[in-house]
GROMACS .gro file of C-alpha atoms in nm:
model
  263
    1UNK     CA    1   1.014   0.232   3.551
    2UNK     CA    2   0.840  -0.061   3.356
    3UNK     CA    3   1.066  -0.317   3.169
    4UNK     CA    4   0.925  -0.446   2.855
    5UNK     CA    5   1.153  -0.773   2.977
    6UNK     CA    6   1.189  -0.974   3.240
    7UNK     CA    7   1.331  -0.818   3.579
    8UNK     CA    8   1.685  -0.935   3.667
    9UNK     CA    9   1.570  -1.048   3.998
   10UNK     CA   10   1.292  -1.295   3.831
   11UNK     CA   11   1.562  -1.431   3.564
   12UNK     CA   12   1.776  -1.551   3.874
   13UNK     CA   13   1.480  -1.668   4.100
   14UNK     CA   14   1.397  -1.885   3.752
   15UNK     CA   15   1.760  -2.012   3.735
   16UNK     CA   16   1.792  -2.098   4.116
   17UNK     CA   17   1.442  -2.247   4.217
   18UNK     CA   18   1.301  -2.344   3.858
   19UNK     CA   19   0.963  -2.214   3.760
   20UNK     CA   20   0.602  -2.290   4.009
   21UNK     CA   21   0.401  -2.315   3.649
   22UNK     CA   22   0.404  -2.593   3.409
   23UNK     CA   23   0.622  -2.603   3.147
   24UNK     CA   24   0.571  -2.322   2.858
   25UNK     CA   25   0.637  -2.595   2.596
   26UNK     CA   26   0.419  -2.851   2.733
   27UNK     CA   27   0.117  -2.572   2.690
   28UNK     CA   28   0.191  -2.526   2.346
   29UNK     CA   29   0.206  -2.881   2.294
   30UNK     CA   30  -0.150  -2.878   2.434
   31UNK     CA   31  -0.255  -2.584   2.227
   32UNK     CA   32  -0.172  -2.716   1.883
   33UNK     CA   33  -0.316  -3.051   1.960
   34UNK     CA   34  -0.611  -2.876   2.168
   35UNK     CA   35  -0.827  -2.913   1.819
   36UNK     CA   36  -0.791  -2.866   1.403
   37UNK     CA   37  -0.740  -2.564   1.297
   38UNK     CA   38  -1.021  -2.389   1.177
   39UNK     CA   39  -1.013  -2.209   0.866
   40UNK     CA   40  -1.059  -1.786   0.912
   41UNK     CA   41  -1.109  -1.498   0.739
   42UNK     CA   42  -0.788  -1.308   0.643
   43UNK     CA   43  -0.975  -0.963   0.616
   44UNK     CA   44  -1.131  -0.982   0.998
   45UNK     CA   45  -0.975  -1.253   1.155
   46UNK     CA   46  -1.353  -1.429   1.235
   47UNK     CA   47  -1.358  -1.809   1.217
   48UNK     CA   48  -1.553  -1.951   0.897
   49UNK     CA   49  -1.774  -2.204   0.819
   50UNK     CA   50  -1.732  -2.380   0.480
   51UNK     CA   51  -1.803  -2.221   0.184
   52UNK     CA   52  -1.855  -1.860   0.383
   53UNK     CA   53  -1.539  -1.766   0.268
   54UNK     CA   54  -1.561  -1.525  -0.012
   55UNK     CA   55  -1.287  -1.284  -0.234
   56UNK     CA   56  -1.514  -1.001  -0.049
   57UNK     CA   57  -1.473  -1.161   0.321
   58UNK     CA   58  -1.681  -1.323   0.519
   59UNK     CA   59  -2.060  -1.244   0.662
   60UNK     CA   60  -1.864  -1.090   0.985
   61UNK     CA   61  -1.671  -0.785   0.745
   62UNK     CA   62  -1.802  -0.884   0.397
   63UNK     CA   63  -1.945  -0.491   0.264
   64UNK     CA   64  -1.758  -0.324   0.528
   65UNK     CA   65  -1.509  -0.035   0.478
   66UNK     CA   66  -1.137  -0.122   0.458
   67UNK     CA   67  -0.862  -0.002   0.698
   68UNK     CA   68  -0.573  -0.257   0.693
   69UNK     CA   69  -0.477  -0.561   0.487
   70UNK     CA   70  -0.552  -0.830   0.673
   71UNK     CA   71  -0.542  -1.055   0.967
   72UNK     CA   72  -0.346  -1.308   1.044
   73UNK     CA   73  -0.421  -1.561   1.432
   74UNK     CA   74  -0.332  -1.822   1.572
   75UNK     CA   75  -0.665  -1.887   1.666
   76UNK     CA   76  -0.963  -1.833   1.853
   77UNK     CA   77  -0.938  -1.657   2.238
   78UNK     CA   78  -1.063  -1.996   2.423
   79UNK     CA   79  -0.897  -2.316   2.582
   80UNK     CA   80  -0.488  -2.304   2.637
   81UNK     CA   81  -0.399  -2.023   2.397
   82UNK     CA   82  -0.676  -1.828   2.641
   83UNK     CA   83  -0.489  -1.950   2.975
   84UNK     CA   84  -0.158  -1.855   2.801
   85UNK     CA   85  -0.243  -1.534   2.717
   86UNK     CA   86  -0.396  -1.414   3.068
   87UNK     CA   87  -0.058  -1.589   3.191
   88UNK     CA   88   0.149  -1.345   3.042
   89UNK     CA   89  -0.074  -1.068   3.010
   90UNK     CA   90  -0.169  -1.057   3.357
   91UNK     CA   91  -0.001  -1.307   3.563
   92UNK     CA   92   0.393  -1.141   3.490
   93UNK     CA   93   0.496  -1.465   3.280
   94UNK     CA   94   0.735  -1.293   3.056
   95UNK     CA   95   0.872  -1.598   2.956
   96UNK     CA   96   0.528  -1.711   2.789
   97UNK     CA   97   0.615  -1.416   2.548
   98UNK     CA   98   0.912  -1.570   2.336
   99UNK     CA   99   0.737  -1.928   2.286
  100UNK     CA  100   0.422  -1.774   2.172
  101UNK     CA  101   0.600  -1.481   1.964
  102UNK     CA  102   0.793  -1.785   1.809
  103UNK     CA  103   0.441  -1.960   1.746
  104UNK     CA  104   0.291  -1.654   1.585
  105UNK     CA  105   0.579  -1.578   1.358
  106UNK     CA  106   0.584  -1.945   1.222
  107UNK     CA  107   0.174  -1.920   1.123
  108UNK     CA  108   0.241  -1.559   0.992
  109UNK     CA  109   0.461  -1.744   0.801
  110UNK     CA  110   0.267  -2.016   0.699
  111UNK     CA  111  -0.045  -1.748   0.618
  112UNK     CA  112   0.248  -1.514   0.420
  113UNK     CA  113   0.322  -1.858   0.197
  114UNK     CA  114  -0.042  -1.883   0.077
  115UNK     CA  115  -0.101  -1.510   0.030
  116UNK     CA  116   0.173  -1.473  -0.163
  117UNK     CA  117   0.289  -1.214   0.013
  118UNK     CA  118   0.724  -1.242   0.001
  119UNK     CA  119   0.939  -1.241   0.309
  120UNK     CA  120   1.260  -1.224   0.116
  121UNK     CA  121   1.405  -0.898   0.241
  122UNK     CA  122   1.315  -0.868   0.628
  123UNK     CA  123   1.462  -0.486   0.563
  124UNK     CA  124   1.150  -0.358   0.363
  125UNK     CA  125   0.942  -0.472   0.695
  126UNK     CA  126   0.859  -0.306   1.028
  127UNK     CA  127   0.722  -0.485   1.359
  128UNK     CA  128   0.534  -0.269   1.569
  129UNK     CA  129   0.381  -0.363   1.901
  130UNK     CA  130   0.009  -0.226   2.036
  131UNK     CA  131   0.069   0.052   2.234
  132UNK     CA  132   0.015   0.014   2.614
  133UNK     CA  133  -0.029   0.363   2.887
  134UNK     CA  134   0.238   0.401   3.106
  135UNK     CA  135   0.071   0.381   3.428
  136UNK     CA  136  -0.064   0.018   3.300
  137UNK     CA  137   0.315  -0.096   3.211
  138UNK     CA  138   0.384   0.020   3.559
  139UNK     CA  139   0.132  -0.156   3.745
  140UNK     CA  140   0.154  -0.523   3.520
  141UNK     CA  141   0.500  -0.512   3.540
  142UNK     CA  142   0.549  -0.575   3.181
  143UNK     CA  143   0.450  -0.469   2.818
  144UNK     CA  144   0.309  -0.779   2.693
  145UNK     CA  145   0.262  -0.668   2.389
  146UNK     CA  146   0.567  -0.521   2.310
  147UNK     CA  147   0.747  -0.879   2.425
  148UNK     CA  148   0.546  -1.058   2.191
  149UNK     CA  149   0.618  -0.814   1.924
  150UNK     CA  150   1.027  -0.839   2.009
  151UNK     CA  151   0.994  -1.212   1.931
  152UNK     CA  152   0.827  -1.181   1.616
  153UNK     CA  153   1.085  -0.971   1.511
  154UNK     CA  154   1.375  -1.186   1.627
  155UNK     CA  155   1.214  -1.477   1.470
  156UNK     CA  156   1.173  -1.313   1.133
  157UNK     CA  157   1.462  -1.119   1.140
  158UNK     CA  158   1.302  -0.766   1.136
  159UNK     CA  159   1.346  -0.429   1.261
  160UNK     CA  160   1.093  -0.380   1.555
  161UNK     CA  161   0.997   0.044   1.626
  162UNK     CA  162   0.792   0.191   1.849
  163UNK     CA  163   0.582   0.499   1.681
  164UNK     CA  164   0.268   0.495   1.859
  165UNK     CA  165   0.171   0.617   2.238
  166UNK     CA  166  -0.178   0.558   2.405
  167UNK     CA  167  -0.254   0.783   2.637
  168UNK     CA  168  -0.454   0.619   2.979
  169UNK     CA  169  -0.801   0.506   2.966
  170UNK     CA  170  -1.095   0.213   3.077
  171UNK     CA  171  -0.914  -0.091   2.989
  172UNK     CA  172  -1.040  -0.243   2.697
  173UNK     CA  173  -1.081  -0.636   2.899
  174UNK     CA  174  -1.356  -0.443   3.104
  175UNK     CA  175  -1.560  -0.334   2.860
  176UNK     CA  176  -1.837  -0.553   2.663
  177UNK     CA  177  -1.779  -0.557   2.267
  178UNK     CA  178  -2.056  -0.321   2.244
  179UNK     CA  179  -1.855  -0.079   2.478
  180UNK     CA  180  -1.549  -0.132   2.248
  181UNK     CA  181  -1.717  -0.102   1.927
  182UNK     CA  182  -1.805   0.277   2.108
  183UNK     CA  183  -1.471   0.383   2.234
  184UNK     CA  184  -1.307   0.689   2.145
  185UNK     CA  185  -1.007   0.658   1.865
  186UNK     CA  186  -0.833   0.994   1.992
  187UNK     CA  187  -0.636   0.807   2.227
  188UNK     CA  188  -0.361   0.693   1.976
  189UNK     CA  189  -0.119   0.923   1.896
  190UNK     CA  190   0.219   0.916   1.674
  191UNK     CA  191   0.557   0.994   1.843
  192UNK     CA  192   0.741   1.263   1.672
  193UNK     CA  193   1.173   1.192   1.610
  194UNK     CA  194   1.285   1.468   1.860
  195UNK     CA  195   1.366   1.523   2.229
  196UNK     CA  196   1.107   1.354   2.392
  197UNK     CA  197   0.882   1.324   2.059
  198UNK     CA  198   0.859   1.713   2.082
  199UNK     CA  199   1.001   1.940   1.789
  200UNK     CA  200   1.118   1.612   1.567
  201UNK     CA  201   1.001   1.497   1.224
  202UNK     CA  202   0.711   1.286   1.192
  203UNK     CA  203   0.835   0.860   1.142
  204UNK     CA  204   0.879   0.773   0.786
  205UNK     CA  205   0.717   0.465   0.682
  206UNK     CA  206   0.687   0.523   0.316
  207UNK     CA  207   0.712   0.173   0.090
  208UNK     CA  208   0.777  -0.005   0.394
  209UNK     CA  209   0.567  -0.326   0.535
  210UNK     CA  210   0.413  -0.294   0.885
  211UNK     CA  211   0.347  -0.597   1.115
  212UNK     CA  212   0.114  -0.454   1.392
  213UNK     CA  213   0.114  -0.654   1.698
  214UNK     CA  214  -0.099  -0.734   1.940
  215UNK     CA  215  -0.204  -1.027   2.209
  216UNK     CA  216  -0.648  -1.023   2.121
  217UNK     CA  217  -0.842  -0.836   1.923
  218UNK     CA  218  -1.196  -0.803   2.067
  219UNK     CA  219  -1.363  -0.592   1.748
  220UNK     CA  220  -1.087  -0.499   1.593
  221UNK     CA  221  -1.102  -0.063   1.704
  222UNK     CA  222  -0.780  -0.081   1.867
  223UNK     CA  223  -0.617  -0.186   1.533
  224UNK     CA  224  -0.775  -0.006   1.322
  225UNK     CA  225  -0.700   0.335   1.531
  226UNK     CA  226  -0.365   0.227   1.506
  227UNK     CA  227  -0.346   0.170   1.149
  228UNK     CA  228  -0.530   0.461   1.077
  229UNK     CA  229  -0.245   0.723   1.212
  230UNK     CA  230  -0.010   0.444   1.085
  231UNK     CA  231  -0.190   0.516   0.707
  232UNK     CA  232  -0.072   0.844   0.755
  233UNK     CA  233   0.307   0.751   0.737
  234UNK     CA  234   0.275   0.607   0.398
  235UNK     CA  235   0.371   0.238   0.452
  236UNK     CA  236   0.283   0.015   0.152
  237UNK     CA  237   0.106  -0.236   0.355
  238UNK     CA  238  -0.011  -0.334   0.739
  239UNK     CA  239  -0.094  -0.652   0.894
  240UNK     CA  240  -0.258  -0.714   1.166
  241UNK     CA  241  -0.135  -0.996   1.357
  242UNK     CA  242  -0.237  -1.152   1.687
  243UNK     CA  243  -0.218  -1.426   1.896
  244UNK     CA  244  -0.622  -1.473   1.951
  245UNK     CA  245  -0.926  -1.333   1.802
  246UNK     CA  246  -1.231  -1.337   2.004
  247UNK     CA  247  -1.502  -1.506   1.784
  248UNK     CA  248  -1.845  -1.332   1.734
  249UNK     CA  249  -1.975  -1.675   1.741
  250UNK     CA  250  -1.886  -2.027   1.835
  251UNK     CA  251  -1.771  -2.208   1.477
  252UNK     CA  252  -1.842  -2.574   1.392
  253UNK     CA  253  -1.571  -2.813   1.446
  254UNK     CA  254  -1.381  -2.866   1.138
  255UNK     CA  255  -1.382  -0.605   1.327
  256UNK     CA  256  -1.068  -0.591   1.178
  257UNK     CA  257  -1.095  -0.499   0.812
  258UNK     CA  258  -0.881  -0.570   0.582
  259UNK     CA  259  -0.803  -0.429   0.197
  260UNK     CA  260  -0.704  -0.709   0.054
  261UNK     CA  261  -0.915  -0.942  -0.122
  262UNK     CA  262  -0.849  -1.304  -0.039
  263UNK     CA  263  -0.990  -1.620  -0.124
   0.00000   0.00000   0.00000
């Protein structure tokens, strides 16, 4: 059976002979001073030039119909935060997960601050990581995903649940973004309260915040398949959050939809 955390045996091989990869904090040392931030839109997650930015979104989502409420990045899926996240994602390092779900809490924070959006009770607030299949836990070793989306949670003092299943499929990294754009949504499904999600109630999410988690978002399907069965439980608001988006085009130095309209 698939741990979402590290094995016991890799915690003590960690503690005896140290680590063979280079420190986890010196790569996010790198990444933040890797290059300035550039500015993105909260409705799809794209990187913006200036004045592309409007209340409406950007040219990526700008017209486009809404599913969630935003996006919020670190940034864009190149460089260290790229090496990081194949590192964890498939190269077993759990222990890239709590440095990086650390990272991403602190710029959900920052993004929360300028939205306006209030962090005051952590108890009106649910984390919820990406769903993975079982047979791909099994064979990475790890839930990436669902380690990232533990250390949001512990950072920001949340609740984290588990509500949605995805059954097996193509993995989404070996598909183009055409490919994605064109994959089927029916493989998201929500877990009923019951023995073995049979015969139980359905999860209640009503007035409640959702923070959906994820490592990359490609075009944005996955999430919004997600947060469309997630609409269904009534919650009063979803985020998408994620450690990378992958840019539809390379932005200057210096399709996740959103409702929200942010300037």
């Amino acid at each position: 059976m698939c741990r979402a955390g590290p094995r016991p045996l890799d915690v003590q091989l960690d503690r005896w002979v140290g680590l063979s990869h280079p420190p986890v904090e010196q790569g996010l040392v790198r990444l933040l001073q890797e290059r300035p931030r550039v500015e993105y839109c909260p409705r799809c997650g794209q990187g913006v030039g200036r004045g592309e930015l409007t209340s409406m979104g950007c040219g990526a989502c700008r017209g486009s119909r809404a599913i969630l409420d935003g996006v919020i990045r670190v940034g864009a899926f190149r460089g260290e935060l790229a090496s990081l996240i194949r590192g964890l994602k498939y190269g077993g390092r759990w222990e890239l997960a709590g440095p990086l779900g650390r990272l991403l809490a602190g710029r959900l924070r920052e993004r929360f601050h300028v939205l306006g959006i209030p962090l005051e009770c952590p108890g009106d607030w649910r984390v919820i990581p990406m769903p993975m299949p079982r047979w791909r836990r099994r064979y990475r070793g790890l839930d990436h995903a669902q380690l990232l989306a533990e250390a949001v949670a512990h950072h920001l003092g949340m609740p984290i649940i588990r509500p949605l299943r995805k059954r097996g499929g193509v993995p989404q990294a070996t598909l183009s973004r055409s490919l994605r754009g064109r994959s089927p949504r029916a493989d998201y499904r929500v877990v009923r309260q019951g023995v073995r999600g049979f015969g139980g109630r359905m999860p209640n999410l009503g007035g409640l915040n959702v923070i959906l988690v994820d490592d990359v978002l490609t075009t944005g399907r996955s999430m919004c398949a997600a947060g469309s069965l997630l609409r269904r439980l009534c919650p009063a608001r979803i985020m998408a959050v994620a450690l990378a988006v992958t840019e539809q085009r390379e932005q200057p130095e210096g399709a996740l939809l959103g409702r929200g309209s942010y300037s």
